[in-house]
Amino acid sequence: MTTPQARPLDLARQIVVLSAVSFMLISALLGTGFLGGTSVENSQSGSLDSDATYLAPAGPAFSIWSVIYAGLIAYAVWQALPGQRANPRQRALGWLIALTAVVNGMWLVAAQFWALPLTVVVIVLLLIALAVTFRVAVVTRTPSDGAVDSVLIDGVTGLHLGWVSLATVANTTAWLTETVPQEWGENPAAFGIPVLIVVGVIGLAMAWASGWRVTPGLAIGWGAAWLAVGRLTEDPQNTAIGVTAIVVAALVALIPLAVAGLRLLRPQGD
């Protein structure tokens, strides 16, 4: 099989990916307050804090960002190796992954300096970019090229997509809480439960459409489980939303794991 020849655009792609991930990390340091900015939970007058709405996960849920960032850093370094320069899969996905890193960083900038509605716009754009990237990675274009490729592209993108799917709900709810009439929030379960059910359906649909990849469901399940902790043990409390979140977390995480496990156990040729 002929090895593709590297082109100048391939080197440019590698540099852009490294630059995009670097921008995301600088924005993350700003978002934690390490570079003097306001931490995300304290920005937007506290609207993005874990206790601001009924659909916000408890604080520990956000530790998943450490895993996602570590994966993106590892990907950026790996794709910059000379052996990856002309890889057809990198050509298909490198620019898209760079885009997701840039938009990720832009959300942190938006949370710091822009109005709350603009954070919703940016996170929706991030969700769309991740959905396209994940589809290209697992459904169309080129197949994965080994375990490292699968983990750093399919796995990390799947975690990123799953978490941002739930984060989009939390971000949008934070904005609506600030804008809709106060009486709309008198029965939070009436909107919270249907929204969580939709999140669960979307999570299972992503797993099915991607050949039962497990990482999107694991990320959604992680966030939903901590959302349940928040509603059952912290303010604002709501037992119905908390219990629904537990059910959603179990379904989106365990069903893809079960299907993937059965496929591994199935004898070859069945």
Coordinates of C-alpha atoms in Angstrom, one line a residue:
M1 CA 0.0 0.0 0.0
T2 CA 1.5 3.3 -1.1
T3 CA 2.3 5.8 1.7
P4 CA 0.8 9.2 0.9
Q5 CA 3.2 12.0 0.2
A6 CA 3.3 14.9 2.7
R7 CA 2.1 18.3 1.4
P8 CA 2.7 21.8 2.8
L9 CA -0.9 21.9 3.9
D10 CA -0.2 18.9 6.1
L11 CA 2.4 20.7 8.1
A12 CA 0.1 23.7 8.3
R13 CA -2.6 21.5 9.8
Q14 CA -0.2 20.1 12.4
I15 CA 0.8 23.6 13.5
V16 CA -2.9 24.8 13.5
V17 CA -3.9 21.9 15.8
L18 CA -1.1 22.7 18.2
S19 CA -2.0 26.4 18.2
A20 CA -5.7 25.6 18.7
V21 CA -5.1 23.4 21.7
S22 CA -2.7 25.9 23.1
F23 CA -5.4 28.7 22.8
M24 CA -7.9 26.4 24.5
L25 CA -5.5 25.7 27.4
I26 CA -4.7 29.4 27.9
S27 CA -8.5 30.1 27.9
A28 CA -8.9 27.3 30.5
L29 CA -6.3 28.9 32.7
L30 CA -8.2 32.2 32.4
G31 CA -11.5 30.4 33.2
T32 CA -10.1 28.9 36.4
G33 CA -8.8 32.3 37.6
F34 CA -5.2 31.2 37.3
L35 CA -4.3 34.0 35.0
G36 CA -6.3 36.6 36.9
G37 CA -9.7 36.1 35.3
T38 CA -12.9 35.2 37.1
S39 CA -13.5 31.5 37.6
V40 CA -16.4 30.2 35.5
E41 CA -18.6 29.4 38.5
N42 CA -18.3 33.1 39.6
S43 CA -18.7 34.6 36.2
Q44 CA -22.0 35.9 34.7
S45 CA -23.1 36.8 38.3
G46 CA -23.0 33.2 39.3
S47 CA -25.4 32.0 36.6
L48 CA -23.1 29.2 35.6
D49 CA -22.4 27.9 39.1
S50 CA -23.4 24.4 40.0
D51 CA -26.2 25.6 42.3
A52 CA -27.6 28.2 39.9
T53 CA -30.3 26.0 38.2
Y54 CA -32.1 22.7 38.5
L55 CA -30.2 21.2 35.6
A56 CA -26.7 22.1 36.6
P57 CA -24.4 19.2 37.6
A58 CA -22.7 19.3 41.0
G59 CA -19.2 20.8 41.1
P60 CA -17.2 17.5 40.9
A61 CA -18.8 16.8 37.6
F62 CA -16.6 19.4 35.9
S63 CA -13.4 17.4 36.7
I64 CA -14.1 15.6 33.4
W65 CA -12.6 18.6 31.7
S66 CA -9.2 17.4 33.0
V67 CA -9.6 14.2 31.2
I68 CA -10.8 15.9 28.0
Y69 CA -8.0 18.4 28.1
A70 CA -5.4 15.7 28.7
G71 CA -6.7 13.8 25.8
L72 CA -6.6 16.8 23.5
I73 CA -3.0 17.6 24.6
A74 CA -2.0 14.1 23.9
Y75 CA -3.7 14.2 20.5
A76 CA -2.0 17.5 19.6
V77 CA 1.4 16.1 20.4
W78 CA 0.8 12.8 18.6
Q79 CA -0.6 14.3 15.4
A80 CA 2.4 16.5 15.2
L81 CA 4.7 13.6 14.8
P82 CA 6.3 13.2 11.3
G83 CA 4.6 9.8 10.8
Q84 CA 1.2 11.4 11.1
R85 CA 1.8 14.3 8.7
A86 CA 0.4 12.6 5.6
N87 CA -2.0 10.3 7.4
P88 CA -5.4 10.4 5.6
R89 CA -7.3 10.2 8.9
Q90 CA -5.4 13.2 10.2
R91 CA -6.2 15.0 7.0
A92 CA -9.9 14.2 7.4
L93 CA -10.1 15.1 11.1
G94 CA -7.2 17.4 12.2
W95 CA -8.8 20.6 11.0
L96 CA -12.1 19.7 12.6
I97 CA -10.5 18.8 16.0
A98 CA -8.7 22.2 15.8
L99 CA -12.0 23.9 15.3
T100 CA -13.5 22.2 18.4
A101 CA -10.5 23.3 20.5
V102 CA -10.8 26.9 19.3
V103 CA -14.6 27.1 19.9
N104 CA -14.1 25.4 23.3
G105 CA -11.6 28.2 24.2
M106 CA -14.0 30.9 22.8
W107 CA -16.7 29.7 25.2
L108 CA -14.4 30.4 28.2
V109 CA -13.7 33.8 26.7
A110 CA -17.4 34.4 26.3
A111 CA -18.1 33.3 29.9
Q112 CA -15.5 35.9 31.1
F113 CA -16.3 38.9 28.9
W114 CA -19.5 38.5 26.9
A115 CA -23.2 38.4 27.8
L116 CA -24.8 35.2 29.0
P117 CA -26.9 34.7 25.8
L118 CA -23.6 34.6 23.8
T119 CA -22.3 31.8 25.9
V120 CA -25.3 29.8 24.7
V121 CA -24.6 30.6 21.1
V122 CA -20.9 29.6 21.4
I123 CA -21.7 26.3 23.2
V124 CA -24.3 25.4 20.6
L125 CA -21.7 26.0 17.9
L126 CA -19.2 23.8 19.9
L127 CA -21.9 21.1 20.1
I128 CA -22.4 21.2 16.3
A129 CA -18.7 21.1 15.6
L130 CA -18.2 18.1 17.9
A131 CA -21.1 16.3 16.4
V132 CA -19.7 16.7 12.9
T133 CA -16.2 15.7 14.0
F134 CA -17.5 12.6 15.8
R135 CA -19.5 11.6 12.8
V136 CA -16.6 12.0 10.5
A137 CA -14.4 10.0 12.9
V138 CA -16.7 7.0 13.4
V139 CA -19.2 6.9 10.6
T140 CA -17.7 8.3 7.4
R141 CA -14.3 9.0 5.8
T142 CA -11.4 6.8 6.9
P143 CA -11.4 4.0 9.5
S144 CA -9.4 4.2 12.7
D145 CA -5.7 3.3 12.5
G146 CA -4.9 1.4 15.7
A147 CA -5.5 1.7 19.4
V148 CA -3.8 5.1 19.9
D149 CA -5.8 6.5 17.0
S150 CA -9.1 5.2 18.4
V151 CA -8.4 6.5 21.9
L152 CA -7.1 10.0 21.0
I153 CA -9.6 10.7 18.2
D154 CA -12.8 8.6 18.7
G155 CA -12.5 8.3 22.4
V156 CA -11.6 11.9 23.3
T157 CA -14.0 13.4 20.8
G158 CA -16.8 11.2 22.1
L159 CA -16.1 12.3 25.7
H160 CA -16.0 15.9 24.6
L161 CA -19.3 15.5 22.6
G162 CA -21.1 13.7 25.4
W163 CA -20.1 16.2 28.1
V164 CA -20.9 19.3 25.9
S165 CA -24.3 17.8 25.1
L166 CA -25.2 18.0 28.8
A167 CA -23.3 21.2 29.3
T168 CA -25.4 22.8 26.5
V169 CA -28.6 21.9 28.5
A170 CA -27.1 23.4 31.7
N171 CA -25.9 26.6 29.9
T172 CA -29.2 27.1 28.1
T173 CA -31.1 26.6 31.4
A174 CA -28.9 29.2 33.1
W175 CA -29.8 31.7 30.4
L176 CA -33.5 30.9 30.5
T177 CA -33.5 31.2 34.3
E178 CA -32.3 34.7 33.9
T179 CA -34.8 35.7 31.2
V180 CA -38.2 33.9 31.6
P181 CA -40.8 35.0 34.1
Q182 CA -40.1 33.8 37.6
E183 CA -43.5 31.9 37.8
W184 CA -42.3 29.6 35.1
G185 CA -39.9 28.1 37.6
E186 CA -42.5 27.3 40.2
N187 CA -42.7 23.6 39.0
P188 CA -39.2 22.8 37.8
A189 CA -39.9 19.1 37.4
A190 CA -42.4 19.9 34.6
F191 CA -39.6 21.1 32.4
G192 CA -36.6 19.4 34.0
I193 CA -37.8 15.8 33.6
P194 CA -38.8 16.1 29.9
V195 CA -35.4 17.8 29.1
L196 CA -33.5 15.0 30.8
I197 CA -35.5 12.3 29.0
V198 CA -34.6 14.1 25.7
V199 CA -30.9 14.1 26.8
G200 CA -31.2 10.4 27.4
V201 CA -32.7 9.7 24.0
I202 CA -30.0 11.8 22.3
G203 CA -27.3 9.9 24.2
L204 CA -28.6 6.5 23.2
A205 CA -29.1 7.8 19.6
M206 CA -25.5 8.9 19.4
A207 CA -24.4 5.5 20.7
W208 CA -26.5 3.6 18.1
A209 CA -25.5 5.9 15.2
S210 CA -21.8 5.5 16.1
G211 CA -21.8 1.7 16.3
W212 CA -22.3 1.7 20.0
R213 CA -19.3 3.7 20.9
V214 CA -19.3 4.1 24.7
T215 CA -17.6 7.4 25.4
P216 CA -20.4 9.9 24.6
G217 CA -22.7 7.9 26.9
L218 CA -20.1 7.7 29.7
A219 CA -19.7 11.5 29.6
I220 CA -23.4 12.2 29.6
G221 CA -23.9 9.6 32.3
W222 CA -21.2 11.2 34.4
G223 CA -22.8 14.6 34.1
A224 CA -26.3 13.3 34.8
A225 CA -25.1 11.4 37.8
W226 CA -23.6 14.5 39.3
L227 CA -26.8 16.4 38.4
A228 CA -28.7 13.9 40.5
V229 CA -26.3 14.4 43.4
G230 CA -26.9 18.2 43.1
R231 CA -30.6 17.9 43.1
L232 CA -30.8 15.3 45.9
T233 CA -28.3 16.7 48.3
E234 CA -27.7 20.4 47.4
D235 CA -29.7 23.5 46.6
P236 CA -31.9 23.8 44.7
Q237 CA -33.2 20.4 45.6
N238 CA -35.8 18.5 43.6
T239 CA -36.2 14.8 44.2
A240 CA -38.1 14.1 40.9
I241 CA -35.4 15.7 38.8
G242 CA -32.7 13.9 40.8
V243 CA -34.3 10.4 40.4
T244 CA -34.8 11.0 36.6
A245 CA -31.2 12.0 36.3
I246 CA -30.1 8.8 37.9
V247 CA -32.2 6.7 35.5
V248 CA -30.9 8.7 32.5
A249 CA -27.3 8.3 33.7
A250 CA -27.7 4.5 34.1
L251 CA -29.3 4.1 30.7
V252 CA -27.0 6.2 28.6
A253 CA -23.9 4.7 30.2
L254 CA -24.8 1.1 30.7
I255 CA -26.7 0.2 27.5
P256 CA -23.8 1.1 25.2
L257 CA -21.3 -0.7 27.5
A258 CA -23.6 -3.8 27.5
V259 CA -23.9 -3.8 23.7
A260 CA -20.2 -3.3 23.2
G261 CA -19.4 -6.1 25.7
L262 CA -21.8 -8.5 23.9
R263 CA -20.1 -7.7 20.6
L264 CA -16.7 -8.5 22.1
L265 CA -18.0 -11.8 23.5
R266 CA -19.7 -12.8 20.2
P267 CA -17.7 -15.5 18.4
Q268 CA -16.1 -14.3 15.2
G269 CA -18.2 -14.9 12.1
D270 CA -21.6 -14.7 13.9

